[in-house]
Every structure is written in structure tokens, then in C-alpha cells.
Amino acid sequence: MSIKKECSPQSTPENCKTCGNRLDSILCSNPDVLLMVEKARVSCRFKAGQMIFYSGNDPLGIFTIQSGLVKLEVTSASGAAHTLRLVGPGGTLGYRSLFANEPYHASAVAVEDCELCFVPKAEIMNIFKNHPDLAMKLLSHISKDLRLAEEKWMDQMDKGASERIAEALLFLQDHFAHQNWTRREIAQWAGTTPETVIRTLSQFEKDGLIDQTDGRSIRILSKEKLRDRAEVR
């Protein structure tokens, strides 16, 4: 990705100071760090479906999400895409690879139109050098990400496709209710194929768990029964 092509400098200080997501950000919740971020950041806009960065590329800095939704995905040896995480406003992208000093393990794709802030690597290193207290906040953030990844991995191992799809519907509805998800996107999150998702959703509809009459939209009719199908307790 070309940062210069997708991002433009933003020098208006009040943009950061009035940002509704700054208190949730790893970097911007600290007022002193916020001043450093203001001087270094560039604003980036991506359309739905655009790549923010590619797996295998070297990290150039850290992105924080101002608006929109981004998915981190990997591609298996067979060519199937799998969604690792979904990151919304206030979330941060690229920190693990940056501090591990290794290429991106996953690609970041805009699920919907997004506005992101990008802070270059040199400035990030300077921020952490001058504010070592941020390291504990970053460690806490990474630990939570690891726990969620482990839980998702265990579900992939222990549950069948039907249970994973039911759980995916519940998760996506609870966390990203504004977004209409394609059958392919649900499959990528649940670790299965679009064809399996289509068949399973059809069965869920016959069982009275969901309604699909509104085209792409999926309406959950019985959350409790869907939780039972997902084996969520």
C-alpha cells in the first residue's frame, strides 16, 4: 500500500482533541501523547473492499480507526480466506507486526468505508520511548486480543459448521448490527464455505430461527434458540 496515495496530512489540532474515539485508543487517551500524535499523523480514507495493508508487507506504522469497520484476514494454502478479527472505531491495526519487527501476518481490508489515522514507525517508537507507561496498556490490549483469538480457535476445533455459523450470526449481530453481512463474509468468520452457510441458513429459516426475506439482510427471530444451536452458554 502507498501511504502517500491513500493518506493526506491533517494539521488541524481540534480533529484529535474532539475525536470521540481517543479515550478508547492505545495512544490517544494520554493527553501528552495526543500532542505527539497530532503532529505526526496523516488521515487515510478507504472505500469498502479496499486493502489497507497486505500480508507479507513490512509494517510502516500503526493505524487507528476513526470510523468504519476493518477485517483482518488470512488466506489458507487452499486459497480460502478466513477472518481473524473485526476492528471498529477506536481500534488499532498493525501494532503486533510493528513491535515484533516482522511482516504483516494478515491482510487488513475495509468492510465499509473507513477513515483511519496513520502514525509512522519512527514517531511510534519515539512515543513509546518517551512514554513507557503505554507499554503496559499495549500489553493489556495484546493479551485481550490473544484470549479472543484462542477462544475463536477452540470453537473452530470443537464445533461443527452449523454451530459455528449460529455463533457467527450472534457475534456479528451483537457487535456489528448495522452491517449486512454477505454469506461469503459469514463463511470467512465461521471457518467454512459460502455453500455451507447458504444451506445452514436455509435450515435455520425452516426451523424459525432467522428470517431472510429481506434480501441480503438476516433477521434473528429467536436469539435463545440460536444460542442453543450454537451451544453458547
Short mmCIF file of C-alpha atoms in Angstrom, two decimals:
data_model
loop_
_atom_site.label_atom_id
_atom_site.label_comp_id
_atom_site.label_asym_id
_atom_site.label_seq_id
_atom_site.Cartn_x
_atom_site.Cartn_y
_atom_site.Cartn_z
CA MET A 1 0.00 0.00 0.00
CA SER A 2 1.17 3.51 -0.78
CA ILE A 3 0.62 5.71 2.26
CA LYS A 4 1.09 8.85 0.15
CA LYS A 5 -1.55 7.71 -2.31
CA GLU A 6 -4.23 6.90 0.27
CA CYS A 7 -3.43 9.37 3.07
CA SER A 8 -3.12 13.11 3.37
CA PRO A 9 -1.65 15.23 6.19
CA GLN A 10 -4.09 16.63 8.74
CA SER A 11 -2.77 19.60 10.68
CA THR A 12 -5.96 20.76 12.42
CA PRO A 13 -5.41 20.07 16.16
CA GLU A 14 -9.09 20.07 17.09
CA ASN A 15 -9.61 16.97 14.93
CA CYS A 16 -7.74 14.88 17.51
CA LYS A 17 -8.95 16.74 20.58
CA THR A 18 -12.60 16.31 19.67
CA CYS A 19 -12.28 12.73 18.36
CA GLY A 20 -14.88 10.58 20.10
CA ASN A 21 -12.64 7.52 19.98
CA ARG A 22 -9.50 8.92 21.55
CA LEU A 23 -10.29 7.67 25.07
CA ASP A 24 -10.50 4.10 23.71
CA SER A 25 -7.26 4.37 21.77
CA ILE A 26 -3.99 2.80 22.91
CA LEU A 27 -2.18 6.03 22.03
CA CYS A 28 -4.55 8.95 22.20
CA SER A 29 -6.05 8.52 25.68
CA ASN A 30 -2.85 10.11 27.08
CA PRO A 31 -3.03 13.94 26.62
CA ASP A 32 0.75 14.29 26.23
CA VAL A 33 0.88 11.55 23.64
CA LEU A 34 -2.11 13.10 21.86
CA LEU A 35 0.00 16.18 21.11
CA MET A 36 2.72 14.00 19.57
CA VAL A 37 0.15 12.08 17.53
CA GLU A 38 -1.37 15.32 16.22
CA LYS A 39 1.97 16.40 14.78
CA ALA A 40 2.78 13.04 13.21
CA ARG A 41 -0.46 11.59 11.97
CA VAL A 42 -1.95 11.52 8.50
CA SER A 43 -5.59 10.81 7.74
CA CYS A 44 -6.42 7.91 5.44
CA ARG A 45 -9.69 7.06 3.70
CA PHE A 46 -10.52 3.69 2.21
CA LYS A 47 -13.60 2.55 0.32
CA ALA A 48 -15.36 -0.70 1.23
CA GLY A 49 -13.36 -3.61 -0.20
CA GLN A 50 -10.05 -1.72 -0.42
CA MET A 51 -6.90 -3.21 1.05
CA ILE A 52 -5.31 -1.20 3.84
CA PHE A 53 -2.22 -3.40 4.01
CA TYR A 54 -1.24 -6.80 2.66
CA SER A 55 0.01 -9.90 4.41
CA GLY A 56 3.76 -10.21 3.86
CA ASN A 57 4.41 -6.46 3.63
CA ASP A 58 6.63 -4.74 6.17
CA PRO A 59 4.76 -2.52 8.67
CA LEU A 60 5.33 1.19 8.15
CA GLY A 61 3.49 2.36 11.28
CA ILE A 62 0.23 1.97 13.20
CA PHE A 63 -3.34 2.68 12.08
CA THR A 64 -6.18 3.69 14.40
CA ILE A 65 -9.77 3.60 13.18
CA GLN A 66 -11.82 6.79 13.38
CA SER A 67 -14.87 5.45 11.57
CA GLY A 68 -15.87 2.34 9.66
CA LEU A 69 -15.05 -1.33 10.04
CA VAL A 70 -11.94 -3.32 9.07
CA LYS A 71 -11.36 -7.06 8.92
CA LEU A 72 -8.05 -8.85 9.34
CA GLU A 73 -7.93 -11.94 7.15
CA VAL A 74 -5.53 -14.69 6.20
CA THR A 75 -5.56 -17.00 3.18
CA SER A 76 -5.06 -20.73 3.63
CA ALA A 77 -2.88 -22.92 1.42
CA SER A 78 -6.03 -23.91 -0.49
CA GLY A 79 -6.82 -20.26 -1.22
CA ALA A 80 -9.70 -19.90 1.24
CA ALA A 81 -9.94 -16.60 3.13
CA HIS A 82 -10.51 -16.65 6.89
CA THR A 83 -11.43 -13.64 9.02
CA LEU A 84 -9.31 -13.40 12.16
CA ARG A 85 -10.71 -10.23 13.69
CA LEU A 86 -13.08 -7.36 13.05
CA VAL A 87 -11.91 -3.95 14.24
CA GLY A 88 -14.17 -0.91 14.61
CA PRO A 89 -13.81 2.74 15.71
CA GLY A 90 -11.14 3.22 18.39
CA GLY A 91 -9.35 0.03 17.35
CA THR A 92 -5.71 -0.23 16.32
CA LEU A 93 -4.11 -2.09 13.40
CA GLY A 94 -0.55 -3.20 12.74
CA TYR A 95 0.94 -2.96 16.23
CA ARG A 96 1.83 -6.63 16.65
CA SER A 97 3.90 -6.86 13.47
CA LEU A 98 5.48 -3.46 14.11
CA PHE A 99 6.78 -4.34 17.57
CA ALA A 100 7.64 -7.91 16.59
CA ASN A 101 9.70 -6.44 13.72
CA GLU A 102 8.21 -8.84 11.20
CA PRO A 103 5.95 -8.61 8.12
CA TYR A 104 2.18 -8.46 8.49
CA HIS A 105 0.75 -11.91 9.18
CA ALA A 106 -2.71 -10.91 7.91
CA SER A 107 -4.18 -8.50 5.39
CA ALA A 108 -6.43 -5.63 6.50
CA VAL A 109 -9.50 -4.98 4.36
CA ALA A 110 -12.11 -2.23 4.71
CA VAL A 111 -15.51 -3.88 5.25
CA GLU A 112 -17.20 -0.50 4.85
CA ASP A 113 -15.97 2.99 4.01
CA CYS A 114 -13.33 3.86 6.63
CA GLU A 115 -11.37 6.80 7.93
CA LEU A 116 -8.13 5.91 9.69
CA CYS A 117 -5.25 7.77 11.30
CA PHE A 118 -1.76 6.59 10.40
CA VAL A 119 1.28 7.28 12.59
CA PRO A 120 4.65 6.36 11.03
CA LYS A 121 7.00 3.87 12.65
CA ALA A 122 9.68 6.40 13.70
CA GLU A 123 7.12 8.51 15.55
CA ILE A 124 5.57 5.44 17.20
CA MET A 125 8.96 4.34 18.52
CA ASN A 126 9.61 7.85 19.80
CA ILE A 127 6.23 7.93 21.56
CA PHE A 128 6.88 4.66 23.38
CA LYS A 129 10.43 5.74 24.23
CA ASN A 130 9.15 8.89 25.91
CA HIS A 131 6.05 7.27 27.44
CA PRO A 132 6.99 3.76 28.62
CA ASP A 133 3.73 3.58 30.61
CA LEU A 134 2.00 2.96 27.27
CA ALA A 135 3.76 -0.41 27.08
CA MET A 136 1.52 -1.78 29.87
CA LYS A 137 -1.58 -0.55 28.08
CA LEU A 138 -0.39 -2.17 24.85
CA LEU A 139 0.40 -5.41 26.68
CA SER A 140 -3.12 -5.47 28.13
CA HIS A 141 -4.57 -4.88 24.67
CA ILE A 142 -2.47 -7.65 23.10
CA SER A 143 -3.41 -10.06 25.91
CA LYS A 144 -7.13 -9.48 25.29
CA ASP A 145 -6.64 -10.00 21.55
CA LEU A 146 -4.81 -13.26 22.27
CA ARG A 147 -7.61 -14.50 24.54
CA LEU A 148 -10.24 -13.78 21.90
CA ALA A 149 -8.13 -15.48 19.23
CA GLU A 150 -7.70 -18.56 21.43
CA GLU A 151 -11.44 -18.74 22.12
CA LYS A 152 -12.23 -18.47 18.42
CA TRP A 153 -9.64 -21.14 17.58
CA MET A 154 -11.10 -23.53 20.19
CA ASP A 155 -14.58 -23.01 18.75
CA GLN A 156 -13.25 -23.83 15.29
CA MET A 157 -11.79 -27.07 16.67
CA ASP A 158 -14.67 -28.20 18.88
CA LYS A 159 -17.80 -27.22 16.93
CA GLY A 160 -19.34 -28.28 13.66
CA ALA A 161 -20.15 -25.88 10.82
CA SER A 162 -23.78 -25.40 11.91
CA GLU A 163 -22.78 -24.41 15.45
CA ARG A 164 -20.05 -22.06 14.17
CA ILE A 165 -22.44 -20.35 11.76
CA ALA A 166 -25.02 -19.87 14.53
CA GLU A 167 -22.32 -18.40 16.75
CA ALA A 168 -21.12 -16.14 13.93
CA LEU A 169 -24.64 -14.75 13.45
CA LEU A 170 -24.92 -13.99 17.16
CA PHE A 171 -21.48 -12.38 17.34
CA LEU A 172 -21.96 -10.22 14.26
CA GLN A 173 -25.43 -9.15 15.40
CA ASP A 174 -24.23 -8.27 18.90
CA HIS A 175 -21.15 -6.32 17.81
CA PHE A 176 -21.87 -5.03 14.28
CA ALA A 177 -25.66 -4.92 13.95
CA HIS A 178 -25.53 -2.03 11.45
CA GLN A 179 -23.68 -4.11 8.87
CA ASN A 180 -25.36 -6.52 6.42
CA TRP A 181 -23.02 -9.47 6.03
CA THR A 182 -22.68 -11.49 2.84
CA ARG A 183 -22.80 -15.27 3.02
CA ARG A 184 -19.14 -15.31 2.00
CA GLU A 185 -18.20 -12.98 4.87
CA ILE A 186 -20.11 -15.15 7.35
CA ALA A 187 -18.28 -18.20 5.97
CA GLN A 188 -14.91 -16.48 6.39
CA TRP A 189 -15.72 -15.68 10.01
CA ALA A 190 -17.12 -19.15 10.77
CA GLY A 191 -14.33 -21.04 9.01
CA THR A 192 -16.47 -22.79 6.41
CA THR A 193 -17.66 -22.33 2.81
CA PRO A 194 -20.34 -19.99 1.41
CA GLU A 195 -22.26 -23.02 0.14
CA THR A 196 -22.39 -24.48 3.66
CA VAL A 197 -23.54 -21.12 5.03
CA ILE A 198 -26.36 -20.90 2.44
CA ARG A 199 -27.58 -24.43 3.25
CA THR A 200 -27.34 -23.86 7.00
CA LEU A 201 -29.15 -20.52 6.89
CA SER A 202 -31.92 -22.15 4.88
CA GLN A 203 -32.29 -24.78 7.60
CA PHE A 204 -32.23 -22.10 10.31
CA GLU A 205 -35.04 -20.33 8.47
CA LYS A 206 -37.11 -23.51 8.26
CA ASP A 207 -36.59 -24.00 11.99
CA GLY A 208 -37.85 -20.48 12.72
CA LEU A 209 -34.53 -19.15 14.00
CA ILE A 210 -33.96 -16.44 11.37
CA ASP A 211 -35.69 -14.59 8.55
CA GLN A 212 -34.04 -13.96 5.16
CA THR A 213 -36.95 -12.49 3.22
CA ASP A 214 -35.27 -9.06 3.08
CA GLY A 215 -32.60 -9.99 0.56
CA ARG A 216 -29.09 -9.86 1.98
CA SER A 217 -30.30 -8.95 5.48
CA ILE A 218 -30.59 -11.72 8.09
CA ARG A 219 -33.00 -11.09 10.97
CA ILE A 220 -32.66 -13.24 14.07
CA LEU A 221 -36.12 -14.33 15.26
CA SER A 222 -35.10 -16.33 18.33
CA LYS A 223 -31.80 -15.42 19.94
CA GLU A 224 -32.23 -18.00 22.67
CA LYS A 225 -32.84 -20.87 20.24
CA LEU A 226 -29.92 -19.72 18.10
CA ARG A 227 -27.72 -19.68 21.21
CA ASP A 228 -28.80 -23.26 21.88
CA ARG A 229 -27.91 -24.19 18.29
CA ALA A 230 -24.51 -22.52 18.72
CA GLU A 231 -24.01 -24.30 22.04
CA VAL A 232 -23.26 -20.96 23.71
CA ARG A 233 -23.78 -20.89 27.49
#
